[in-house]
């Protein structure tokens, strides 16, 4: 599988669906807004049932789209707040040095965070306990996410997933992107070292289980698919 090409196809597919649905929403909301501000006359009432059905359908879809916009907005605000609190709780006042911020912890964890200028956060426990090759493999994986601003893509695609919750394909594509992004970030890394560190991380998975409402890319994400790909 060409992971880079697949990643681009998913991005274009999500962008296409978002553009199409946004266009439809604008047209429907504009029509619904006009209907709400046009007084009903005796001629309208005599027009038959179709006019009433069409009007109510337009208003219903308009309300549906507004609910989606509200859901996306609520998700975005909640995610920004939770991510900020999560980063502060993990890193405190620590600042990245050469793109890497270190934090204290009892288990080996790493993730990338930030939107326009992402950075890597890695537990000092990793540097102290992991063999050099495994630690390098972990940093290389997260550096790949940073180079492609994956935390930002995750955040944007999840907003779209909630905004267009009535489009099942959007949720599927957003999930696929996360999987492909993790597999792609493993590309070119020492397979033996990467496999060893993934097995170590699989024993804890502390950050990986916090994916909802967090705009970070955890090293322990999509473990089963990544380990299976290494084995194959």
mmCIF file with all atom_site columns, C-alpha atoms in Angstrom:
data_model
loop_
_atom_site.group_PDB
_atom_site.id
_atom_site.type_symbol
_atom_site.label_atom_id
_atom_site.label_alt_id
_atom_site.label_comp_id
_atom_site.label_asym_id
_atom_site.label_entity_id
_atom_site.label_seq_id
_atom_site.pdbx_PDB_ins_code
_atom_site.Cartn_x
_atom_site.Cartn_y
_atom_site.Cartn_z
_atom_site.occupancy
_atom_site.B_iso_or_equiv
_atom_site.pdbx_formal_charge
_atom_site.auth_seq_id
_atom_site.auth_comp_id
_atom_site.auth_asym_id
_atom_site.auth_atom_id
_atom_site.pdbx_PDB_model_num
ATOM 1   C CA . UNK A 1 1   ? 0.000   0.000  0.000  1.00 0.00 ? 1   UNK A CA 1
ATOM 2   C CA . UNK A 1 2   ? 1.309   3.450  -0.947 1.00 0.00 ? 2   UNK A CA 1
ATOM 3   C CA . UNK A 1 3   ? 0.644   5.160  2.385  1.00 0.00 ? 3   UNK A CA 1
ATOM 4   C CA . UNK A 1 4   ? 1.530   8.642  1.177  1.00 0.00 ? 4   UNK A CA 1
ATOM 5   C CA . UNK A 1 5   ? -0.842  8.419  -1.795 1.00 0.00 ? 5   UNK A CA 1
ATOM 6   C CA . UNK A 1 6   ? -3.581  6.921  0.391  1.00 0.00 ? 6   UNK A CA 1
ATOM 7   C CA . UNK A 1 7   ? -3.170  9.726  2.915  1.00 0.00 ? 7   UNK A CA 1
ATOM 8   C CA . UNK A 1 8   ? -3.588  12.341 0.175  1.00 0.00 ? 8   UNK A CA 1
ATOM 9   C CA . UNK A 1 9   ? -6.644  10.575 -1.246 1.00 0.00 ? 9   UNK A CA 1
ATOM 10  C CA . UNK A 1 10  ? -8.308  10.580 2.168  1.00 0.00 ? 10  UNK A CA 1
ATOM 11  C CA . UNK A 1 11  ? -7.565  14.281 2.621  1.00 0.00 ? 11  UNK A CA 1
ATOM 12  C CA . UNK A 1 12  ? -9.043  15.100 -0.791 1.00 0.00 ? 12  UNK A CA 1
ATOM 13  C CA . UNK A 1 13  ? -12.085 12.902 -0.106 1.00 0.00 ? 13  UNK A CA 1
ATOM 14  C CA . UNK A 1 14  ? -12.762 14.629 3.221  1.00 0.00 ? 14  UNK A CA 1
ATOM 15  C CA . UNK A 1 15  ? -12.264 18.049 1.648  1.00 0.00 ? 15  UNK A CA 1
ATOM 16  C CA . UNK A 1 16  ? -14.636 17.146 -1.198 1.00 0.00 ? 16  UNK A CA 1
ATOM 17  C CA . UNK A 1 17  ? -17.373 15.928 1.135  1.00 0.00 ? 17  UNK A CA 1
ATOM 18  C CA . UNK A 1 18  ? -16.969 18.957 3.407  1.00 0.00 ? 18  UNK A CA 1
ATOM 19  C CA . UNK A 1 19  ? -17.144 21.383 0.464  1.00 0.00 ? 19  UNK A CA 1
ATOM 20  C CA . UNK A 1 20  ? -20.192 19.651 -1.038 1.00 0.00 ? 20  UNK A CA 1
ATOM 21  C CA . UNK A 1 21  ? -22.066 19.474 2.251  1.00 0.00 ? 21  UNK A CA 1
ATOM 22  C CA . UNK A 1 22  ? -21.157 23.060 3.141  1.00 0.00 ? 22  UNK A CA 1
ATOM 23  C CA . UNK A 1 23  ? -22.545 24.231 -0.199 1.00 0.00 ? 23  UNK A CA 1
ATOM 24  C CA . UNK A 1 24  ? -25.768 22.285 0.349  1.00 0.00 ? 24  UNK A CA 1
ATOM 25  C CA . UNK A 1 25  ? -26.058 23.649 3.889  1.00 0.00 ? 25  UNK A CA 1
ATOM 26  C CA . UNK A 1 26  ? -25.663 27.246 2.711  1.00 0.00 ? 26  UNK A CA 1
ATOM 27  C CA . UNK A 1 27  ? -28.362 26.802 0.080  1.00 0.00 ? 27  UNK A CA 1
ATOM 28  C CA . UNK A 1 28  ? -30.762 25.050 2.461  1.00 0.00 ? 28  UNK A CA 1
ATOM 29  C CA . UNK A 1 29  ? -30.199 27.510 5.312  1.00 0.00 ? 29  UNK A CA 1
ATOM 30  C CA . UNK A 1 30  ? -30.609 30.450 2.958  1.00 0.00 ? 30  UNK A CA 1
ATOM 31  C CA . UNK A 1 31  ? -33.878 28.986 1.672  1.00 0.00 ? 31  UNK A CA 1
ATOM 32  C CA . UNK A 1 32  ? -35.094 28.192 5.197  1.00 0.00 ? 32  UNK A CA 1
ATOM 33  C CA . UNK A 1 33  ? -34.249 31.685 6.386  1.00 0.00 ? 33  UNK A CA 1
ATOM 34  C CA . UNK A 1 34  ? -36.223 33.156 3.500  1.00 0.00 ? 34  UNK A CA 1
ATOM 35  C CA . UNK A 1 35  ? -39.227 30.951 4.269  1.00 0.00 ? 35  UNK A CA 1
ATOM 36  C CA . UNK A 1 36  ? -39.233 32.040 7.895  1.00 0.00 ? 36  UNK A CA 1
ATOM 37  C CA . UNK A 1 37  ? -39.428 35.679 6.854  1.00 0.00 ? 37  UNK A CA 1
ATOM 38  C CA . UNK A 1 38  ? -42.140 35.344 4.206  1.00 0.00 ? 38  UNK A CA 1
ATOM 39  C CA . UNK A 1 39  ? -45.671 35.700 5.606  1.00 0.00 ? 39  UNK A CA 1
ATOM 40  C CA . UNK A 1 40  ? -48.166 32.963 4.716  1.00 0.00 ? 40  UNK A CA 1
ATOM 41  C CA . UNK A 1 41  ? -50.964 34.196 2.465  1.00 0.00 ? 41  UNK A CA 1
ATOM 42  C CA . UNK A 1 42  ? -54.287 32.721 1.404  1.00 0.00 ? 42  UNK A CA 1
ATOM 43  C CA . UNK A 1 43  ? -52.734 31.841 -1.961 1.00 0.00 ? 43  UNK A CA 1
ATOM 44  C CA . UNK A 1 44  ? -50.061 29.802 -0.212 1.00 0.00 ? 44  UNK A CA 1
ATOM 45  C CA . UNK A 1 45  ? -52.670 27.894 1.764  1.00 0.00 ? 45  UNK A CA 1
ATOM 46  C CA . UNK A 1 46  ? -54.594 27.146 -1.429 1.00 0.00 ? 46  UNK A CA 1
ATOM 47  C CA . UNK A 1 47  ? -51.490 25.880 -3.186 1.00 0.00 ? 47  UNK A CA 1
ATOM 48  C CA . UNK A 1 48  ? -51.938 22.322 -2.018 1.00 0.00 ? 48  UNK A CA 1
ATOM 49  C CA . UNK A 1 49  ? -50.031 19.965 0.236  1.00 0.00 ? 49  UNK A CA 1
ATOM 50  C CA . UNK A 1 50  ? -46.766 19.823 -1.747 1.00 0.00 ? 50  UNK A CA 1
ATOM 51  C CA . UNK A 1 51  ? -45.845 23.420 -0.972 1.00 0.00 ? 51  UNK A CA 1
ATOM 52  C CA . UNK A 1 52  ? -46.313 22.752 2.751  1.00 0.00 ? 52  UNK A CA 1
ATOM 53  C CA . UNK A 1 53  ? -44.319 19.505 2.642  1.00 0.00 ? 53  UNK A CA 1
ATOM 54  C CA . UNK A 1 54  ? -41.488 21.185 0.731  1.00 0.00 ? 54  UNK A CA 1
ATOM 55  C CA . UNK A 1 55  ? -41.422 24.033 3.205  1.00 0.00 ? 55  UNK A CA 1
ATOM 56  C CA . UNK A 1 56  ? -41.334 21.770 6.236  1.00 0.00 ? 56  UNK A CA 1
ATOM 57  C CA . UNK A 1 57  ? -38.646 19.558 4.712  1.00 0.00 ? 57  UNK A CA 1
ATOM 58  C CA . UNK A 1 58  ? -36.472 22.581 3.995  1.00 0.00 ? 58  UNK A CA 1
ATOM 59  C CA . UNK A 1 59  ? -36.918 23.867 7.545  1.00 0.00 ? 59  UNK A CA 1
ATOM 60  C CA . UNK A 1 60  ? -36.227 20.395 8.972  1.00 0.00 ? 60  UNK A CA 1
ATOM 61  C CA . UNK A 1 61  ? -33.001 20.018 7.005  1.00 0.00 ? 61  UNK A CA 1
ATOM 62  C CA . UNK A 1 62  ? -32.038 23.542 7.989  1.00 0.00 ? 62  UNK A CA 1
ATOM 63  C CA . UNK A 1 63  ? -32.499 22.689 11.667 1.00 0.00 ? 63  UNK A CA 1
ATOM 64  C CA . UNK A 1 64  ? -30.522 19.472 11.129 1.00 0.00 ? 64  UNK A CA 1
ATOM 65  C CA . UNK A 1 65  ? -27.605 21.372 9.612  1.00 0.00 ? 65  UNK A CA 1
ATOM 66  C CA . UNK A 1 66  ? -27.678 23.952 12.400 1.00 0.00 ? 66  UNK A CA 1
ATOM 67  C CA . UNK A 1 67  ? -27.464 21.098 14.924 1.00 0.00 ? 67  UNK A CA 1
ATOM 68  C CA . UNK A 1 68  ? -24.383 19.816 13.095 1.00 0.00 ? 68  UNK A CA 1
ATOM 69  C CA . UNK A 1 69  ? -22.722 23.234 13.170 1.00 0.00 ? 69  UNK A CA 1
ATOM 70  C CA . UNK A 1 70  ? -23.470 23.479 16.875 1.00 0.00 ? 70  UNK A CA 1
ATOM 71  C CA . UNK A 1 71  ? -22.042 19.988 17.516 1.00 0.00 ? 71  UNK A CA 1
ATOM 72  C CA . UNK A 1 72  ? -18.861 20.867 15.631 1.00 0.00 ? 72  UNK A CA 1
ATOM 73  C CA . UNK A 1 73  ? -18.472 24.125 17.548 1.00 0.00 ? 73  UNK A CA 1
ATOM 74  C CA . UNK A 1 74  ? -19.011 22.431 20.913 1.00 0.00 ? 74  UNK A CA 1
ATOM 75  C CA . UNK A 1 75  ? -16.499 19.717 20.019 1.00 0.00 ? 75  UNK A CA 1
ATOM 76  C CA . UNK A 1 76  ? -13.901 22.274 18.904 1.00 0.00 ? 76  UNK A CA 1
ATOM 77  C CA . UNK A 1 77  ? -14.204 24.319 22.111 1.00 0.00 ? 77  UNK A CA 1
ATOM 78  C CA . UNK A 1 78  ? -14.212 21.226 24.343 1.00 0.00 ? 78  UNK A CA 1
ATOM 79  C CA . UNK A 1 79  ? -11.182 19.784 22.558 1.00 0.00 ? 79  UNK A CA 1
ATOM 80  C CA . UNK A 1 80  ? -9.195  23.014 22.755 1.00 0.00 ? 80  UNK A CA 1
ATOM 81  C CA . UNK A 1 81  ? -9.891  23.293 26.483 1.00 0.00 ? 81  UNK A CA 1
ATOM 82  C CA . UNK A 1 82  ? -9.196  19.630 27.277 1.00 0.00 ? 82  UNK A CA 1
ATOM 83  C CA . UNK A 1 83  ? -6.037  19.551 25.161 1.00 0.00 ? 83  UNK A CA 1
ATOM 84  C CA . UNK A 1 84  ? -4.703  22.702 26.813 1.00 0.00 ? 84  UNK A CA 1
ATOM 85  C CA . UNK A 1 85  ? -5.384  21.267 30.287 1.00 0.00 ? 85  UNK A CA 1
ATOM 86  C CA . UNK A 1 86  ? -3.887  17.915 29.302 1.00 0.00 ? 86  UNK A CA 1
ATOM 87  C CA . UNK A 1 87  ? -0.682  19.509 27.983 1.00 0.00 ? 87  UNK A CA 1
ATOM 88  C CA . UNK A 1 88  ? -0.332  21.694 31.067 1.00 0.00 ? 88  UNK A CA 1
ATOM 89  C CA . UNK A 1 89  ? -0.937  18.740 33.402 1.00 0.00 ? 89  UNK A CA 1
ATOM 90  C CA . UNK A 1 90  ? 1.639   16.590 31.600 1.00 0.00 ? 90  UNK A CA 1
ATOM 91  C CA . UNK A 1 91  ? 4.297   19.177 30.766 1.00 0.00 ? 91  UNK A CA 1
ATOM 92  C CA . UNK A 1 92  ? 3.643   21.926 33.295 1.00 0.00 ? 92  UNK A CA 1
ATOM 93  C CA . UNK A 1 93  ? 5.884   24.853 32.382 1.00 0.00 ? 93  UNK A CA 1
ATOM 94  C CA . UNK A 1 94  ? 8.390   22.733 30.442 1.00 0.00 ? 94  UNK A CA 1
ATOM 95  C CA . UNK A 1 95  ? 9.265   24.163 27.041 1.00 0.00 ? 95  UNK A CA 1
ATOM 96  C CA . UNK A 1 96  ? 10.452  22.218 23.978 1.00 0.00 ? 96  UNK A CA 1
ATOM 97  C CA . UNK A 1 97  ? 14.213  22.178 23.422 1.00 0.00 ? 97  UNK A CA 1
ATOM 98  C CA . UNK A 1 98  ? 15.060  21.487 19.771 1.00 0.00 ? 98  UNK A CA 1
ATOM 99  C CA . UNK A 1 99  ? 11.436  20.516 19.263 1.00 0.00 ? 99  UNK A CA 1
ATOM 100 C CA . UNK A 1 100 ? 11.296  18.024 22.158 1.00 0.00 ? 100 UNK A CA 1
ATOM 101 C CA . UNK A 1 101 ? 9.802   18.634 25.614 1.00 0.00 ? 101 UNK A CA 1
ATOM 102 C CA . UNK A 1 102 ? 10.491  16.139 28.372 1.00 0.00 ? 102 UNK A CA 1
ATOM 103 C CA . UNK A 1 103 ? 8.202   15.340 31.276 1.00 0.00 ? 103 UNK A CA 1
ATOM 104 C CA . UNK A 1 104 ? 8.416   13.041 34.274 1.00 0.00 ? 104 UNK A CA 1
ATOM 105 C CA . UNK A 1 105 ? 6.407   9.857  34.485 1.00 0.00 ? 105 UNK A CA 1
ATOM 106 C CA . UNK A 1 106 ? 6.515   6.268  35.663 1.00 0.00 ? 106 UNK A CA 1
ATOM 107 C CA . UNK A 1 107 ? 5.913   4.682  32.243 1.00 0.00 ? 107 UNK A CA 1
ATOM 108 C CA . UNK A 1 108 ? 7.222   5.210  28.749 1.00 0.00 ? 108 UNK A CA 1
ATOM 109 C CA . UNK A 1 109 ? 4.978   7.618  26.862 1.00 0.00 ? 109 UNK A CA 1
ATOM 110 C CA . UNK A 1 110 ? 5.380   10.038 23.951 1.00 0.00 ? 110 UNK A CA 1
ATOM 111 C CA . UNK A 1 111 ? 3.101   12.185 21.821 1.00 0.00 ? 111 UNK A CA 1
ATOM 112 C CA . UNK A 1 112 ? 3.168   15.154 19.470 1.00 0.00 ? 112 UNK A CA 1
ATOM 113 C CA . UNK A 1 113 ? 1.093   18.238 20.159 1.00 0.00 ? 113 UNK A CA 1
ATOM 114 C CA . UNK A 1 114 ? 0.501   21.724 18.827 1.00 0.00 ? 114 UNK A CA 1
ATOM 115 C CA . UNK A 1 115 ? -1.166  23.002 15.687 1.00 0.00 ? 115 UNK A CA 1
ATOM 116 C CA . UNK A 1 116 ? 0.886   25.406 13.582 1.00 0.00 ? 116 UNK A CA 1
ATOM 117 C CA . UNK A 1 117 ? 4.182   24.722 15.364 1.00 0.00 ? 117 UNK A CA 1
ATOM 118 C CA . UNK A 1 118 ? 3.851   21.200 16.767 1.00 0.00 ? 118 UNK A CA 1
ATOM 119 C CA . UNK A 1 119 ? 6.426   19.657 19.082 1.00 0.00 ? 119 UNK A CA 1
ATOM 120 C CA . UNK A 1 120 ? 7.222   16.294 20.638 1.00 0.00 ? 120 UNK A CA 1
ATOM 121 C CA . UNK A 1 121 ? 6.621   15.458 24.294 1.00 0.00 ? 121 UNK A CA 1
ATOM 122 C CA . UNK A 1 122 ? 8.466   12.434 25.643 1.00 0.00 ? 122 UNK A CA 1
ATOM 123 C CA . UNK A 1 123 ? 8.671   10.973 29.128 1.00 0.00 ? 123 UNK A CA 1
ATOM 124 C CA . UNK A 1 124 ? 12.148  11.152 30.676 1.00 0.00 ? 124 UNK A CA 1
ATOM 125 C CA . UNK A 1 125 ? 11.549  7.539  31.712 1.00 0.00 ? 125 UNK A CA 1
ATOM 126 C CA . UNK A 1 126 ? 11.890  6.566  28.026 1.00 0.00 ? 126 UNK A CA 1
ATOM 127 C CA . UNK A 1 127 ? 15.333  8.126  27.661 1.00 0.00 ? 127 UNK A CA 1
ATOM 128 C CA . UNK A 1 128 ? 16.490  6.440  30.852 1.00 0.00 ? 128 UNK A CA 1
ATOM 129 C CA . UNK A 1 129 ? 15.154  2.931  30.264 1.00 0.00 ? 129 UNK A CA 1
ATOM 130 C CA . UNK A 1 130 ? 14.843  2.362  26.521 1.00 0.00 ? 130 UNK A CA 1
ATOM 131 C CA . UNK A 1 131 ? 17.767  1.145  24.420 1.00 0.00 ? 131 UNK A CA 1
ATOM 132 C CA . UNK A 1 132 ? 19.111  3.896  22.169 1.00 0.00 ? 132 UNK A CA 1
ATOM 133 C CA . UNK A 1 133 ? 17.663  2.360  18.981 1.00 0.00 ? 133 UNK A CA 1
ATOM 134 C CA . UNK A 1 134 ? 14.170  2.073  20.457 1.00 0.00 ? 134 UNK A CA 1
ATOM 135 C CA . UNK A 1 135 ? 14.238  5.621  21.803 1.00 0.00 ? 135 UNK A CA 1
ATOM 136 C CA . UNK A 1 136 ? 15.417  6.883  18.411 1.00 0.00 ? 136 UNK A CA 1
ATOM 137 C CA . UNK A 1 137 ? 12.601  4.956  16.707 1.00 0.00 ? 137 UNK A CA 1
ATOM 138 C CA . UNK A 1 138 ? 10.041  6.548  19.013 1.00 0.00 ? 138 UNK A CA 1
ATOM 139 C CA . UNK A 1 139 ? 11.344  10.062 18.345 1.00 0.00 ? 139 UNK A CA 1
ATOM 140 C CA . UNK A 1 140 ? 11.480  9.399  14.590 1.00 0.00 ? 140 UNK A CA 1
ATOM 141 C CA . UNK A 1 141 ? 7.822   8.346  14.591 1.00 0.00 ? 141 UNK A CA 1
ATOM 142 C CA . UNK A 1 142 ? 6.709   11.480 16.426 1.00 0.00 ? 142 UNK A CA 1
ATOM 143 C CA . UNK A 1 143 ? 8.982   13.687 14.286 1.00 0.00 ? 143 UNK A CA 1
ATOM 144 C CA . UNK A 1 144 ? 7.070   12.413 11.253 1.00 0.00 ? 144 UNK A CA 1
ATOM 145 C CA . UNK A 1 145 ? 3.783   13.572 12.820 1.00 0.00 ? 145 UNK A CA 1
ATOM 146 C CA . UNK A 1 146 ? 5.319   16.940 13.626 1.00 0.00 ? 146 UNK A CA 1
ATOM 147 C CA . UNK A 1 147 ? 6.627   17.415 10.085 1.00 0.00 ? 147 UNK A CA 1
ATOM 148 C CA . UNK A 1 148 ? 3.133   16.827 8.664  1.00 0.00 ? 148 UNK A CA 1
ATOM 149 C CA . UNK A 1 149 ? 1.254   18.678 11.428 1.00 0.00 ? 149 UNK A CA 1
ATOM 150 C CA . UNK A 1 150 ? -0.872  15.627 12.144 1.00 0.00 ? 150 UNK A CA 1
ATOM 151 C CA . UNK A 1 151 ? -2.258  16.991 15.440 1.00 0.00 ? 151 UNK A CA 1
ATOM 152 C CA . UNK A 1 152 ? -3.798  19.845 13.429 1.00 0.00 ? 152 UNK A CA 1
ATOM 153 C CA . UNK A 1 153 ? -5.204  17.456 10.808 1.00 0.00 ? 153 UNK A CA 1
ATOM 154 C CA . UNK A 1 154 ? -6.658  15.229 13.538 1.00 0.00 ? 154 UNK A CA 1
ATOM 155 C CA . UNK A 1 155 ? -8.310  18.249 15.141 1.00 0.00 ? 155 UNK A CA 1
ATOM 156 C CA . UNK A 1 156 ? -9.790  19.590 11.881 1.00 0.00 ? 156 UNK A CA 1
ATOM 157 C CA . UNK A 1 157 ? -11.041 16.204 10.680 1.00 0.00 ? 157 UNK A CA 1
ATOM 158 C CA . UNK A 1 158 ? -12.651 15.450 14.035 1.00 0.00 ? 158 UNK A CA 1
ATOM 159 C CA . UNK A 1 159 ? -14.458 18.805 13.907 1.00 0.00 ? 159 UNK A CA 1
ATOM 160 C CA . UNK A 1 160 ? -15.777 17.895 10.463 1.00 0.00 ? 160 UNK A CA 1
ATOM 161 C CA . UNK A 1 161 ? -16.743 14.452 11.741 1.00 0.00 ? 161 UNK A CA 1
ATOM 162 C CA . UNK A 1 162 ? -18.992 16.023 14.374 1.00 0.00 ? 162 UNK A CA 1
ATOM 163 C CA . UNK A 1 163 ? -20.231 18.843 12.139 1.00 0.00 ? 163 UNK A CA 1
ATOM 164 C CA . UNK A 1 164 ? -21.350 16.375 9.469  1.00 0.00 ? 164 UNK A CA 1
ATOM 165 C CA . UNK A 1 165 ? -22.399 13.652 11.894 1.00 0.00 ? 165 UNK A CA 1
ATOM 166 C CA . UNK A 1 166 ? -25.197 12.740 9.490  1.00 0.00 ? 166 UNK A CA 1
ATOM 167 C CA . UNK A 1 167 ? -22.615 11.657 6.867  1.00 0.00 ? 167 UNK A CA 1
ATOM 168 C CA . UNK A 1 168 ? -21.281 8.252  8.031  1.00 0.00 ? 168 UNK A CA 1
ATOM 169 C CA . UNK A 1 169 ? -18.510 8.327  5.426  1.00 0.00 ? 169 UNK A CA 1
ATOM 170 C CA . UNK A 1 170 ? -16.988 11.393 7.090  1.00 0.00 ? 170 UNK A CA 1
ATOM 171 C CA . UNK A 1 171 ? -16.538 9.523  10.370 1.00 0.00 ? 171 UNK A CA 1
ATOM 172 C CA . UNK A 1 172 ? -15.062 6.550  8.496  1.00 0.00 ? 172 UNK A CA 1
ATOM 173 C CA . UNK A 1 173 ? -12.592 8.702  6.571  1.00 0.00 ? 173 UNK A CA 1
ATOM 174 C CA . UNK A 1 174 ? -11.488 10.548 9.718  1.00 0.00 ? 174 UNK A CA 1
ATOM 175 C CA . UNK A 1 175 ? -10.807 7.194  11.387 1.00 0.00 ? 175 UNK A CA 1
ATOM 176 C CA . UNK A 1 176 ? -8.940  5.947  8.322  1.00 0.00 ? 176 UNK A CA 1
ATOM 177 C CA . UNK A 1 177 ? -6.779  9.055  8.286  1.00 0.00 ? 177 UNK A CA 1
ATOM 178 C CA . UNK A 1 178 ? -5.633  8.443  11.856 1.00 0.00 ? 178 UNK A CA 1
ATOM 179 C CA . UNK A 1 179 ? -4.737  4.854  11.027 1.00 0.00 ? 179 UNK A CA 1
ATOM 180 C CA . UNK A 1 180 ? -2.903  5.733  7.814  1.00 0.00 ? 180 UNK A CA 1
ATOM 181 C CA . UNK A 1 181 ? -1.086  8.622  9.524  1.00 0.00 ? 181 UNK A CA 1
ATOM 182 C CA . UNK A 1 182 ? 0.219   6.279  12.231 1.00 0.00 ? 182 UNK A CA 1
ATOM 183 C CA . UNK A 1 183 ? 1.285   3.620  9.730  1.00 0.00 ? 183 UNK A CA 1
ATOM 184 C CA . UNK A 1 184 ? 2.923   6.236  7.532  1.00 0.00 ? 184 UNK A CA 1
ATOM 185 C CA . UNK A 1 185 ? 4.826   7.654  10.517 1.00 0.00 ? 185 UNK A CA 1
ATOM 186 C CA . UNK A 1 186 ? 6.366   4.193  11.030 1.00 0.00 ? 186 UNK A CA 1
ATOM 187 C CA . UNK A 1 187 ? 7.675   4.118  7.463  1.00 0.00 ? 187 UNK A CA 1
ATOM 188 C CA . UNK A 1 188 ? 11.467  4.051  7.154  1.00 0.00 ? 188 UNK A CA 1
ATOM 189 C CA . UNK A 1 189 ? 12.097  3.394  10.863 1.00 0.00 ? 189 UNK A CA 1
ATOM 190 C CA . UNK A 1 190 ? 14.156  0.438  12.126 1.00 0.00 ? 190 UNK A CA 1
ATOM 191 C CA . UNK A 1 191 ? 11.492  -2.297 12.172 1.00 0.00 ? 191 UNK A CA 1
ATOM 192 C CA . UNK A 1 192 ? 13.077  -4.338 14.954 1.00 0.00 ? 192 UNK A CA 1
ATOM 193 C CA . UNK A 1 193 ? 13.536  -1.349 17.260 1.00 0.00 ? 193 UNK A CA 1
ATOM 194 C CA . UNK A 1 194 ? 10.061  -0.040 16.476 1.00 0.00 ? 194 UNK A CA 1
ATOM 195 C CA . UNK A 1 195 ? 8.476   -3.428 17.147 1.00 0.00 ? 195 UNK A CA 1
ATOM 196 C CA . UNK A 1 196 ? 10.206  -3.727 20.509 1.00 0.00 ? 196 UNK A CA 1
ATOM 197 C CA . UNK A 1 197 ? 9.147   -0.294 21.709 1.00 0.00 ? 197 UNK A CA 1
ATOM 198 C CA . UNK A 1 198 ? 5.562   -0.828 20.485 1.00 0.00 ? 198 UNK A CA 1
ATOM 199 C CA . UNK A 1 199 ? 5.340   -4.015 22.529 1.00 0.00 ? 199 UNK A CA 1
ATOM 200 C CA . UNK A 1 200 ? 6.641   -2.154 25.575 1.00 0.00 ? 200 UNK A CA 1
ATOM 201 C CA . UNK A 1 201 ? 4.122   0.652  25.079 1.00 0.00 ? 201 UNK A CA 1
ATOM 202 C CA . UNK A 1 202 ? 1.288   -1.845 24.562 1.00 0.00 ? 202 UNK A CA 1
ATOM 203 C CA . UNK A 1 203 ? 1.629   -2.857 28.213 1.00 0.00 ? 203 UNK A CA 1
ATOM 204 C CA . UNK A 1 204 ? 0.603   0.613  29.416 1.00 0.00 ? 204 UNK A CA 1
ATOM 205 C CA . UNK A 1 205 ? -1.291  2.551  26.734 1.00 0.00 ? 205 UNK A CA 1
ATOM 206 C CA . UNK A 1 206 ? -2.012  5.377  29.155 1.00 0.00 ? 206 UNK A CA 1
ATOM 207 C CA . UNK A 1 207 ? -2.210  8.164  26.623 1.00 0.00 ? 207 UNK A CA 1
ATOM 208 C CA . UNK A 1 208 ? -3.641  6.098  23.777 1.00 0.00 ? 208 UNK A CA 1
ATOM 209 C CA . UNK A 1 209 ? -6.955  5.680  25.587 1.00 0.00 ? 209 UNK A CA 1
ATOM 210 C CA . UNK A 1 210 ? -7.484  9.443  25.806 1.00 0.00 ? 210 UNK A CA 1
ATOM 211 C CA . UNK A 1 211 ? -8.037  10.078 22.130 1.00 0.00 ? 211 UNK A CA 1
ATOM 212 C CA . UNK A 1 212 ? -11.511 11.613 22.441 1.00 0.00 ? 212 UNK A CA 1
ATOM 213 C CA . UNK A 1 213 ? -11.504 15.384 22.819 1.00 0.00 ? 213 UNK A CA 1
ATOM 214 C CA . UNK A 1 214 ? -7.687  15.578 22.651 1.00 0.00 ? 214 UNK A CA 1
ATOM 215 C CA . UNK A 1 215 ? -5.826  17.087 19.694 1.00 0.00 ? 215 UNK A CA 1
ATOM 216 C CA . UNK A 1 216 ? -2.608  15.124 20.163 1.00 0.00 ? 216 UNK A CA 1
ATOM 217 C CA . UNK A 1 217 ? -0.935  12.270 18.321 1.00 0.00 ? 217 UNK A CA 1
ATOM 218 C CA . UNK A 1 218 ? -0.028  9.586  20.850 1.00 0.00 ? 218 UNK A CA 1
ATOM 219 C CA . UNK A 1 219 ? 2.765   7.158  20.038 1.00 0.00 ? 219 UNK A CA 1
ATOM 220 C CA . UNK A 1 220 ? 0.619   4.293  21.364 1.00 0.00 ? 220 UNK A CA 1
ATOM 221 C CA . UNK A 1 221 ? -2.175  4.903  18.847 1.00 0.00 ? 221 UNK A CA 1
ATOM 222 C CA . UNK A 1 222 ? -3.413  2.199  16.469 1.00 0.00 ? 222 UNK A CA 1
ATOM 223 C CA . UNK A 1 223 ? -1.144  -0.389 18.076 1.00 0.00 ? 223 UNK A CA 1
ATOM 224 C CA . UNK A 1 224 ? -2.741  -3.530 16.645 1.00 0.00 ? 224 UNK A CA 1
ATOM 225 C CA . UNK A 1 225 ? -2.599  -2.326 13.030 1.00 0.00 ? 225 UNK A CA 1
ATOM 226 C CA . UNK A 1 226 ? 0.976   -1.119 13.385 1.00 0.00 ? 226 UNK A CA 1
ATOM 227 C CA . UNK A 1 227 ? 2.232   -4.311 15.006 1.00 0.00 ? 227 UNK A CA 1
ATOM 228 C CA . UNK A 1 228 ? 0.413   -6.431 12.403 1.00 0.00 ? 228 UNK A CA 1
ATOM 229 C CA . UNK A 1 229 ? 1.991   -4.406 9.591  1.00 0.00 ? 229 UNK A CA 1
ATOM 230 C CA . UNK A 1 230 ? 5.452   -4.928 11.090 1.00 0.00 ? 230 UNK A CA 1
ATOM 231 C CA . UNK A 1 231 ? 4.873   -8.665 11.398 1.00 0.00 ? 231 UNK A CA 1
ATOM 232 C CA . UNK A 1 232 ? 3.707   -8.882 7.780  1.00 0.00 ? 232 UNK A CA 1
#
